[in-house]
Tab-separated table of C-alpha atoms in Angstrom:
chain	number	residue	atom	x	y	z
A	1342	MET	CA	110.500	-51.427	-35.398
A	1343	LYS	CA	110.817	-47.950	-34.925
A	1344	VAL	CA	108.236	-44.710	-34.913
A	1345	SER	CA	108.178	-41.297	-34.741
A	1346	GLY	CA	106.040	-38.871	-33.018
A	1347	ILE	CA	105.463	-35.171	-33.608
A	1348	ASP	CA	104.300	-32.851	-30.834
A	1349	LEU	CA	102.877	-29.866	-32.578
A	1350	GLY	CA	102.353	-26.882	-30.725
A	1351	GLY	CA	102.088	-23.028	-30.998
A	1352	THR	CA	105.543	-22.283	-30.006
A	1353	LYS	CA	107.609	-25.602	-30.596
A	1354	MET	CA	107.258	-28.750	-32.562
A	1355	GLU	CA	109.074	-31.832	-31.111
A	1356	LEU	CA	109.674	-35.033	-33.270
A	1357	GLN	CA	110.292	-38.189	-30.644
A	1358	LEU	CA	111.434	-41.429	-32.116
A	1359	PHE	CA	110.293	-44.321	-30.363
A	1360	ASP	CA	112.130	-47.536	-30.503
A	1361	GLU	CA	110.248	-51.278	-30.549
A	1362	ASP	CA	110.204	-50.866	-26.383
A	1363	TRP	CA	108.588	-47.280	-26.706
A	1364	LYS	CA	111.477	-45.813	-24.957
A	1365	VAL	CA	112.607	-42.250	-26.784
A	1366	VAL	CA	115.924	-43.179	-28.497
A	1367	ALA	CA	116.593	-39.836	-30.421
A	1368	LYS	CA	114.330	-35.917	-30.499
A	1369	GLU	CA	114.386	-33.090	-32.072
A	1370	ARG	CA	112.769	-29.841	-30.822
A	1371	ARG	CA	112.223	-26.662	-33.254
A	1372	PRO	CA	110.245	-23.197	-33.427
A	1373	THR	CA	106.955	-23.525	-35.317
A	1374	PRO	CA	106.797	-21.258	-37.976
A	1375	ASN	CA	104.336	-18.390	-38.093
A	1376	THR	CA	103.187	-18.869	-41.798
A	1377	TYR	CA	101.540	-21.631	-43.161
A	1378	GLY	CA	104.308	-22.759	-46.215
A	1379	ALA	CA	106.979	-22.543	-43.452
A	1380	LEU	CA	104.987	-24.801	-41.069
A	1381	VAL	CA	104.567	-27.455	-44.241
A	1382	THR	CA	108.583	-27.424	-45.044
A	1383	SER	CA	109.616	-27.340	-41.459
A	1384	LEU	CA	107.385	-30.529	-40.695
A	1385	VAL	CA	108.737	-31.828	-43.460
A	1386	ASP	CA	112.379	-31.502	-42.580
A	1387	LEU	CA	111.319	-33.002	-39.478
A	1388	ILE	CA	110.211	-36.029	-40.383
A	1389	ALA	CA	113.249	-36.239	-42.714
A	1390	TRP	CA	115.292	-35.664	-39.556
A	1391	GLY	CA	113.690	-38.671	-37.992
A	1392	ASP	CA	113.762	-41.050	-40.753
A	1393	GLU	CA	117.300	-40.370	-41.157
A	1394	ALA	CA	117.849	-40.974	-37.102
A	1395	ALA	CA	115.958	-44.382	-37.791
A	1396	GLY	CA	118.161	-45.555	-40.414
A	1397	GLY	CA	115.091	-45.513	-42.804
A	1398	THR	CA	111.503	-44.565	-43.184
A	1399	VAL	CA	109.344	-45.202	-40.206
A	1400	PRO	CA	105.661	-44.157	-39.435
A	1401	VAL	CA	104.840	-41.098	-38.156
A	1402	GLY	CA	102.319	-39.213	-36.306
A	1403	ILE	CA	101.540	-35.634	-35.645
A	1404	GLY	CA	99.464	-34.504	-32.696
A	1405	ALA	CA	98.215	-31.125	-32.632
A	1406	ALA	CA	95.721	-29.007	-30.930
A	1407	GLY	CA	92.659	-28.473	-33.010
A	1408	LEU	CA	90.040	-30.346	-35.136
A	1409	LEU	CA	90.044	-32.231	-38.573
A	1410	ASN	CA	87.144	-31.823	-41.011
A	1411	PRO	CA	86.853	-35.299	-42.372
A	1412	LYS	CA	84.594	-34.204	-45.075
A	1413	THR	CA	87.218	-31.369	-46.681
A	1414	GLY	CA	90.317	-32.520	-44.943
A	1415	LEU	CA	91.022	-28.591	-43.786
A	1416	VAL	CA	91.685	-27.998	-39.902
A	1417	LEU	CA	90.603	-25.791	-37.372
A	1418	THR	CA	92.580	-24.663	-35.152
A	1419	ALA	CA	93.417	-21.402	-32.928
A	1420	ASN	CA	97.265	-21.710	-32.098
A	1421	LEU	CA	98.802	-22.731	-35.486
A	1422	CYS	CA	98.874	-20.923	-38.522
A	1423	ALA	CA	97.122	-23.784	-40.384
A	1424	SER	CA	93.506	-23.396	-39.844
A	1425	GLY	CA	91.432	-23.732	-42.771
A	1426	GLN	CA	94.265	-25.332	-44.455
A	1427	PRO	CA	94.761	-29.311	-45.591
A	1428	LEU	CA	97.605	-29.329	-43.242
A	1429	PRO	CA	97.825	-33.438	-43.221
A	1430	GLY	CA	97.141	-33.803	-46.780
A	1431	ASP	CA	100.262	-31.078	-47.751
A	1432	VAL	CA	102.573	-32.857	-45.593
A	1433	ALA	CA	101.506	-36.366	-46.518
A	1434	THR	CA	101.884	-35.198	-50.361
A	1435	ALA	CA	105.338	-33.380	-49.397
A	1436	ILE	CA	106.527	-36.721	-48.010
A	1437	GLY	CA	105.244	-39.217	-50.150
A	1438	ARG	CA	103.547	-41.392	-47.750
A	1439	ASP	CA	100.542	-41.164	-45.561
A	1440	ILE	CA	101.079	-39.710	-42.138
A	1441	THR	CA	98.466	-40.027	-38.949
A	1442	TYR	CA	96.870	-36.897	-37.690
A	1443	ILE	CA	95.382	-36.559	-34.350
A	1444	ASN	CA	94.259	-34.000	-31.747
A	1445	ASP	CA	96.563	-33.539	-29.072
A	1446	CYS	CA	94.241	-34.187	-26.580
A	1447	ARG	CA	93.217	-37.779	-28.258
A	1448	ALA	CA	97.446	-38.365	-28.505
A	1449	LEU	CA	97.588	-37.779	-24.655
A	1450	ALA	CA	94.582	-40.066	-23.943
A	1451	LEU	CA	96.220	-43.008	-25.799
A	1452	SER	CA	99.176	-42.264	-24.581
A	1453	GLU	CA	98.277	-42.445	-20.777
A	1454	ALA	CA	95.974	-45.385	-21.497
A	1455	VAL	CA	98.485	-47.609	-22.998
A	1456	PHE	CA	101.747	-46.108	-21.437
A	1457	GLY	CA	100.517	-44.160	-18.435
A	1458	ALA	CA	98.230	-43.718	-15.554
A	1459	GLY	CA	95.559	-45.767	-17.452
A	1460	GLN	CA	97.898	-48.912	-18.216
A	1461	GLY	CA	95.938	-52.464	-17.146
A	1462	HIS	CA	92.550	-50.803	-17.403
A	1463	HIS	CA	90.303	-51.859	-20.108
A	1464	SER	CA	88.394	-48.342	-20.493
A	1465	VAL	CA	90.504	-45.156	-19.839
A	1466	MET	CA	88.937	-41.444	-20.623
A	1467	SER	CA	91.349	-38.622	-20.288
A	1468	LEU	CA	90.517	-34.833	-19.624
A	1469	ILE	CA	92.664	-31.856	-20.345
A	1470	LEU	CA	92.258	-28.924	-18.025
A	1471	GLY	CA	94.485	-26.232	-19.479
A	1472	THR	CA	94.113	-23.092	-21.754
A	1473	GLY	CA	91.084	-25.309	-23.302
A	1474	VAL	CA	89.913	-28.518	-22.321
A	1475	GLY	CA	89.122	-31.587	-24.119
A	1476	GLY	CA	89.957	-35.200	-24.340
A	1477	GLY	CA	89.708	-38.725	-25.466
A	1478	SER	CA	88.386	-42.213	-24.899
A	1479	VAL	CA	90.152	-45.325	-24.869
A	1480	VAL	CA	89.114	-49.058	-24.989
A	1481	GLY	CA	91.525	-51.787	-25.141
A	1482	GLY	CA	94.147	-49.762	-26.126
A	1483	GLU	CA	92.090	-48.345	-29.102
A	1484	LEU	CA	91.012	-44.737	-29.628
A	1485	LEU	CA	87.201	-44.250	-29.841
A	1486	GLN	CA	86.509	-42.307	-32.824
A	1487	GLY	CA	83.597	-41.874	-35.218
A	1488	PRO	CA	82.718	-40.313	-38.186
A	1489	THR	CA	82.927	-36.719	-37.563
A	1490	LEU	CA	86.244	-36.612	-35.792
A	1491	THR	CA	84.830	-34.732	-33.055
A	1492	GLY	CA	84.969	-37.138	-29.981
A	1493	GLY	CA	86.343	-35.843	-26.864
A	1494	GLU	CA	85.727	-32.396	-27.333
A	1495	PHE	CA	84.189	-32.102	-23.895
A	1496	GLY	CA	84.925	-28.662	-23.457
A	1497	HIS	CA	82.410	-28.066	-25.870
A	1498	THR	CA	79.292	-29.724	-24.910
A	1499	SER	CA	76.924	-26.861	-22.454
A	1500	ALA	CA	77.829	-25.781	-19.329
A	1501	PRO	CA	75.212	-27.093	-16.988
A	1502	ALA	CA	72.146	-24.349	-16.514
A	1503	HIS	CA	71.198	-24.917	-13.093
A	1504	LEU	CA	74.780	-24.267	-12.214
A	1505	LEU	CA	75.038	-21.196	-13.912
A	1506	ALA	CA	72.083	-20.271	-12.496
A	1507	LYS	CA	72.900	-21.159	-9.017
A	1508	TYR	CA	76.092	-18.609	-9.341
A	1509	ASN	CA	74.461	-16.187	-11.648
A	1510	LEU	CA	77.072	-16.789	-14.281
A	1511	PRO	CA	76.424	-15.049	-17.750
A	1512	LEU	CA	76.281	-17.106	-20.812
A	1513	LEU	CA	80.010	-16.611	-22.099
A	1514	PRO	CA	80.611	-17.136	-25.995
A	1515	CYS	CA	83.082	-19.428	-26.933
A	1516	GLY	CA	85.763	-19.507	-29.676
A	1517	CYS	CA	84.076	-22.421	-31.442
A	1518	GLY	CA	81.291	-19.855	-32.043
A	1519	ARG	CA	78.679	-21.245	-29.369
A	1520	GLN	CA	77.822	-20.115	-26.281
A	1521	ALA	CA	78.177	-21.126	-22.262
A	1522	CYS	CA	80.811	-23.790	-23.417
A	1523	VAL	CA	81.803	-25.499	-20.287
A	1524	GLU	CA	85.077	-24.798	-21.604
A	1525	CYS	CA	84.280	-20.970	-21.107
A	1526	TYR	CA	84.226	-21.406	-17.217
A	1527	ILE	CA	86.693	-24.641	-16.433
A	1528	SER	CA	89.857	-23.997	-18.475
A	1529	GLY	CA	92.423	-21.895	-17.248
A	1530	PRO	CA	91.231	-18.677	-18.697
A	1531	GLY	CA	87.273	-19.434	-17.472
A	1532	MET	CA	88.363	-19.760	-13.994
A	1533	GLU	CA	89.893	-16.094	-14.312
A	1534	GLN	CA	86.356	-15.302	-15.798
A	1535	ILE	CA	84.728	-16.620	-13.034
A	1536	ALA	CA	86.653	-14.632	-10.635
A	1537	LYS	CA	85.952	-11.322	-12.692
A	1538	VAL	CA	82.357	-12.043	-12.607
A	1539	ILE	CA	82.024	-13.022	-9.149
A	1540	THR	CA	84.632	-10.407	-7.404
A	1541	GLY	CA	85.479	-7.721	-9.807
A	1542	LYS	CA	88.854	-8.333	-9.699
A	1543	THR	CA	91.805	-9.847	-12.332
A	1544	MET	CA	92.794	-12.912	-10.634
A	1545	THR	CA	94.912	-15.637	-12.357
A	1546	ALA	CA	94.423	-19.262	-12.172
A	1547	PRO	CA	97.329	-19.860	-9.962
A	1548	THR	CA	96.331	-17.323	-7.724
A	1549	ILE	CA	92.957	-18.418	-7.044
A	1550	ALA	CA	94.740	-21.664	-6.460
A	1551	ALA	CA	96.741	-20.837	-3.655
A	1552	LEU	CA	94.262	-18.774	-2.062
A	1553	LYS	CA	91.479	-21.251	-1.806
A	1554	HIS	CA	91.804	-22.059	1.467
A	1555	THR	CA	92.823	-18.661	2.960
A	1556	ASP	CA	90.908	-15.676	1.029
A	1557	ALA	CA	87.391	-15.796	0.580
A	1558	GLN	CA	86.477	-14.626	-2.440
A	1559	ALA	CA	89.106	-17.084	-4.071
A	1560	GLN	CA	87.428	-19.856	-2.224
A	1561	LYS	CA	84.115	-19.113	-3.704
A	1562	VAL	CA	85.802	-18.643	-6.756
A	1563	TRP	CA	87.071	-22.138	-6.638
A	1564	GLU	CA	84.149	-23.726	-5.138
A	1565	ILE	CA	82.216	-22.920	-8.435
A	1566	TRP	CA	85.111	-23.891	-10.573
A	1567	CYS	CA	85.052	-27.414	-8.766
A	1568	ASP	CA	81.209	-27.704	-8.904
A	1569	LEU	CA	81.338	-26.861	-12.905
A	1570	THR	CA	84.352	-29.263	-13.625
A	1571	ALA	CA	82.516	-32.152	-11.086
A	1572	ASP	CA	79.527	-31.767	-13.149
A	1573	LEU	CA	81.462	-32.335	-16.329
A	1574	ILE	CA	83.266	-35.117	-14.983
A	1575	LEU	CA	79.768	-36.635	-13.707
A	1576	SER	CA	78.648	-36.373	-17.580
A	1577	MET	CA	81.679	-38.369	-18.601
A	1578	THR	CA	80.737	-40.827	-16.021
A	1579	LEU	CA	77.320	-41.098	-16.815
A	1580	THR	CA	77.736	-41.325	-20.394
A	1581	ALA	CA	80.701	-43.935	-20.364
A	1582	ASP	CA	81.398	-45.337	-16.945
A	1583	PRO	CA	85.314	-45.784	-17.759
A	1584	ASP	CA	87.465	-47.715	-15.543
A	1585	VAL	CA	89.753	-44.409	-14.591
A	1586	ILE	CA	89.593	-40.682	-15.783
A	1587	VAL	CA	93.180	-39.523	-16.372
A	1588	ILE	CA	93.749	-35.714	-15.409
A	1589	GLY	CA	96.302	-33.500	-17.570
A	1590	GLY	CA	96.677	-29.705	-18.295
A	1591	GLY	CA	98.264	-27.139	-16.724
A	1592	LEU	CA	95.797	-27.119	-13.713
A	1593	SER	CA	96.370	-30.572	-12.812
A	1594	LYS	CA	99.447	-29.186	-11.287
A	1595	ILE	CA	97.229	-27.613	-8.732
A	1596	GLU	CA	98.532	-29.510	-5.252
A	1597	GLY	CA	95.537	-32.503	-4.629
A	1598	ILE	CA	93.465	-31.941	-7.623
A	1599	CYS	CA	92.115	-35.295	-8.080
A	1600	ASP	CA	91.307	-36.261	-4.871
A	1601	ILE	CA	89.199	-32.309	-4.648
A	1602	LEU	CA	87.634	-33.353	-8.033
A	1603	HIS	CA	86.958	-36.837	-6.803
A	1604	LYS	CA	85.136	-35.627	-3.918
A	1605	ALA	CA	83.125	-32.952	-5.766
A	1606	THR	CA	82.014	-35.543	-8.454
A	1607	ALA	CA	80.965	-38.009	-6.071
A	1608	THR	CA	78.605	-35.211	-4.341
A	1609	ALA	CA	77.322	-34.443	-7.677
A	1610	GLN	CA	76.667	-38.346	-8.432
A	1611	ILE	CA	73.320	-39.919	-8.203
A	1612	GLY	CA	72.495	-41.424	-4.972
A	1613	ASP	CA	75.284	-43.411	-3.662
A	1614	PHE	CA	76.366	-44.930	-7.252
A	1615	GLY	CA	79.998	-43.386	-6.992
A	1616	VAL	CA	82.638	-42.182	-9.437
A	1617	PRO	CA	85.619	-44.201	-10.879
A	1618	PRO	CA	89.454	-43.135	-9.767
A	1619	ILE	CA	90.874	-39.991	-10.999
A	1620	LEU	CA	94.367	-40.138	-11.620
A	1621	LEU	CA	97.177	-37.784	-13.006
A	1622	ALA	CA	98.456	-38.093	-16.317
A	1623	GLN	CA	101.906	-39.648	-15.850
A	1624	GLY	CA	103.749	-39.119	-19.438
A	1625	GLY	CA	104.741	-35.206	-19.354
A	1626	ASP	CA	106.454	-34.012	-22.290
A	1627	ALA	CA	106.464	-37.272	-23.845
A	1628	SER	CA	102.581	-38.185	-24.059
A	1629	GLY	CA	101.631	-36.184	-26.909
A	1630	ALA	CA	104.553	-37.342	-28.919
A	1631	ARG	CA	104.241	-40.947	-27.893
A	1632	GLY	CA	100.322	-40.764	-28.512
A	1633	ALA	CA	100.697	-39.610	-32.050
A	1634	ALA	CA	103.277	-42.167	-32.563
A	1635	TYR	CA	101.338	-45.143	-31.195
A	1636	ALA	CA	98.537	-44.010	-33.557
A	1637	ALA	CA	100.645	-44.183	-36.310
A	1638	VAL	CA	101.399	-47.716	-35.594
A	1639	GLN	CA	97.852	-48.407	-35.136
A	1640	GLY	CA	97.233	-47.443	-38.863
A	1641	GLY	CA	95.328	-44.215	-38.315
A	1642	ARG	CA	95.816	-41.818	-40.781
A	1643	TYR	CA	93.566	-39.055	-39.887
A	1644	VAL	CA	92.122	-39.027	-36.054
């Protein structure tokens, strides 16, 4: 049986069609529209393209940034022209069948657990460090999700007070409406915010990472970022104690990041209890679509 997965981003959407061995047999990429009506129409057309390529109607999963409110069916998203709209329901109505709609971080977690760096492990957590921060938990090949559909929003847990005080960091406002979410400090823009506070300078995340061993100011920013990120990984470990934690997102491309974060988390851990292996995501551009497609095969509707 074939299955389609769509990776829906702010600038592009891509459908990947998978065969029964989970190999990509066809794919189609299109620009993401900037009006809601056009977005629904484009998704419907893309799904029809996938059905035609498959030779018939197939299950489809859509992975996108943001949250789906299970009470209202409305999505909350900053990078699509669909916030406050019933996007999954409108697409399902237009194509005349159910779809699976999954947060993109949860889609990557599922893909990596089943097909990627977490393959062969019973419990896998993912942590995406990029423009935002999020992830997911997968146990026995199934995504853990409860009634609120917010599980995996690690970036919107509170930043540790002891580290904010230690480094004299302000309580930054978060786009979610709360204050001092850890995402405000350990996302790519968050690292840059730390640099602004500590050095008074504008420094990009790639610059900070490149100068972390040669420039005293960049080294200090890097130290703070590592401590804050390690504290979040420790919280994930103390909560679920997964077999492995898979790191993805733009900041995961920093050389040696897994070893660096493993060492920092071990330092933060209680006594000498250790921490799980920290691994790089393997799926690349295929992870989001593959995870969404796999969720669809599992029978998920809105996850």
